[in-house]
Every structure is written in structure tokens, then in C-alpha cells.
């Protein structure tokens, strides 16, 4: 290509158009090499290094971004002897994504970013100024690829069926190529549109649909395809599944006036074994002061959870209303335990369940009452984890579960030899659900825990656990094979 022609073209392209060209070139030039490019001259140098600085390839690029004036300049300034024998074509996948970007309004872009918020880190989404920026983030998170655009299709169906039809057309046109794996190693196939349709699978057939699947806004469209696994259940696919951290306080400073918590080692062992079987990495902290508990929680909040499916935190200690005690008798507010993992502070946990189980009294009040058929536990082996303060509510943020051994201001009980009433029942019910063929989610498990614990009478008193949650999907814990 003539350098003077390229220089003139550089003068006529703005930064937004250069960014669009970089996106279209990503199939042939690694994304990292395209980062930081702000001018067409810089892009031309990268294309030259990749032997793509060819009039045919440039024509495809400029035609795609609707710059026919530049196409003419390229054709007038090209020297045919310098052209490559074979030039790659722009992928239909990139052209399809560009066409969606080209037709997407600011309002629809905001809707797309809103729908992606649980699946992508908030900060990259906030920095995304165009649909192409969003598509890049989706590609980085493997939400879309040239082999699988079904996720984008479902998102677009939520707010713009015309844009969804563009993806649908791409899926129709490439169905055969995408399902033929003979030329591609480990290439996943696009789901057939028969599998995506719920109400009218036959209407998606290429041979039977005269419009090739494209419909106007006036034409009724089927409901957006939904996957029970994606829409109803949190994903548990990583190995390990995530991190389970257990804070186990048994021995307290004499000046704290808090007694030894006999039996807590049984709770720690039960939780440790159970979450190992669920596929979690388990970390145990024994006998920490309040400052050390908060320090460990702060460090944990700075962890990169990108390769984790969930976080589990268990605290076994004495407590009071809205807090637990360190072994020095100082308080750690429950909010201090949960806030480091909110979306703002731990973006890599966005859209992932954060499960907290607290075995500690929440006050010194007794729950009275006795129902016929209630089981009376041996009083000699029972103790209360009691020693007021803030509420023990979950943060005002999605995807949290706070499982409390007791309601606010009341005692919880622990057997000195076999462990606490709440944690032992929790482990039994989680084991029962894990061994069941049913997909029983954790909220159903906690209902069983509530029922079983409430049947008992401990030191002539009752105990009623209390789960609180902002979960947006179902949590199902099964043993790893």
C-alpha cells in the first residue's frame, strides 16, 4: 500500500472508528497487541507485521464500518504487485457483532450492561462505552465466542428482538459449520435453535421457515429461551468449588469471663469434612482474638475469587446480639464479617453465593415454650454460647445467606461432647440433601434445620435458628465425584 494514501486515511479516521477497526481485526491479531492503539497509523503497522496490510483486507474493514470513501482511496492507492496471494476474510462473527453495535441505542446498551451485571465484574462494565467494549468483556469471560453466541441471543431477546434476529441469523447460517468438529479441535457446537425454542420448535427449521427465522417486531416471537441451570441455580463447576473458612474459638482469655466452648471441635470437624466432600478448599482458624478475626476477614476480602464458585464462612464462638466474640472477649460485628465481600469491595464475587453460618448466641434471653412431642435433651451436657448491639441482618447486597443458630437477642445451645445443636443438624441436613437424587436447594435444607432444632428442649428452653438471605438463585450442594 502507498504510504501517502495510508497517511491520508489516518487523518480521516477518528478514535472511535479506530477502535472499531481494532475490534474487527481481533481474529488475526492478538487482543493484547491491539491494546493502546489510538491512531490508524499504529494499526496499519500492526497489520503490516501480520502481513495484512493489503488493499483487499482494508477494503473489507472500511466497508464494514461504512467508509466507502476510504475504500475508494485504498483502491486508487494500491499497488497490485505488493498484494498478498491470499488474504483472510473478516469473520462473519465479528461482522455480526459489529452490526449489533452499529444499531444499538444508548438505552439498549444500558439494558445490556444491566443484564450482564451479575455475570461480569462491575468495573469493566462501567468502563465500557460501546457495545463493542461490552462484547470484548463477554469474550474475556467466555460468555460469547464465534462458536457460541446463544448467551448473547438470550440477552438481546429481553429488550430488542431485531438485534436478537441478527444473532439468530448467524446461528442459522453457521449451524452446519459449527457442529462439524472435523476441522477444529475441541470446538463446542452452537445449540440448535430447536433446543432453544420452547413453544414452537418446528418453526425454527431452516427448511420450513420461509423467512429464515427473521421476524419483524409485529410478529410474535417465542419467549426467551431459558436454561434451568443458568436461570435458577448458581453454577458449581470449578475445582475446587471455592473456599470454606472456619473460625473456631474454644479457649477464651480468663479476663473475658467467657467459658471454654467444649464440643466446638466436633462442629469444626463436621464442617471441615462436609465441605471437603462438597469440593471446597477448607481453611481453619483456631482461637483468634477479635482483631485477628477482622484481619483474616479483610485479607480474605482481597482474594481474587474469579476461579471460585462460592464463598463459605463459618464462625463458631460466643456471641451477643449482632456480633461474635474473639477469644479476648472483644466483639466482631456481623456486618464486619460480611461487608468485605459485597459487590463493591469484592467484584470477583459478583453473582456468586456467599454463605455465612454463625454458631453463637445473639443475646441472653431464653426462648420459652414446650410443644407436645418435643424432644428433651440431656441438660448435663448442654451449655449456652452467650456472654446490646447492631442488627444481624445481611448486607444490602445480592447473593448473601446468613444462617444464624438463633434469633436475635436469644441463646443458642451446644453439647459439650457432640457439638452444637445448630451446626450438627445443619451438617446432617446438608448430607441428606447431597445424597438425595433431588435438587434440594439450601433454603429448603435450612427449613428442615429449623424444624428439627425447634422440636428440641435444651436446659428447659427452646432454640429457633434464623436464616436471612438475598440469594437470587438456588444453591445446591452435592458431593464431588
Coordinates of C-alpha atoms in Angstrom, one line a residue, residues 9 22 24 36 67 161-163 172 188 208 221 230 248 250 268 317 350-351 361 365 387 397 402 447 457:
X9 CA -6.7 7.7 5.6
X22 CA -9.2 -2.9 16.1
X24 CA -12.7 -6.3 13.7
X36 CA -3.4 1.1 23.5
X67 CA -16.5 4.3 5.0
X161 CA -35.9 -8.7 19.0
X162 CA -34.5 -7.1 15.9
X163 CA -31.0 -7.3 17.3
X172 CA -28.8 -20.4 11.4
X188 CA -18.1 -26.6 21.1
X208 CA -39.7 -24.9 6.8
X221 CA -41.7 -14.4 19.0
X230 CA -28.3 -20.8 34.3
X248 CA -13.3 -21.9 65.7
X250 CA -12.8 -22.7 72.0
X268 CA -15.3 -27.8 63.2
X317 CA -17.8 -18.7 69.1
X350 CA -20.4 -10.7 42.0
X351 CA -23.2 -13.2 41.1
X361 CA -25.6 -16.8 71.0
X365 CA -32.7 -14.2 76.5
X387 CA -21.8 -13.9 77.1
X397 CA -26.3 -6.6 48.5
X402 CA -26.6 -15.6 56.8
X447 CA -36.3 -25.2 56.7
X457 CA -35.9 -28.6 74.5

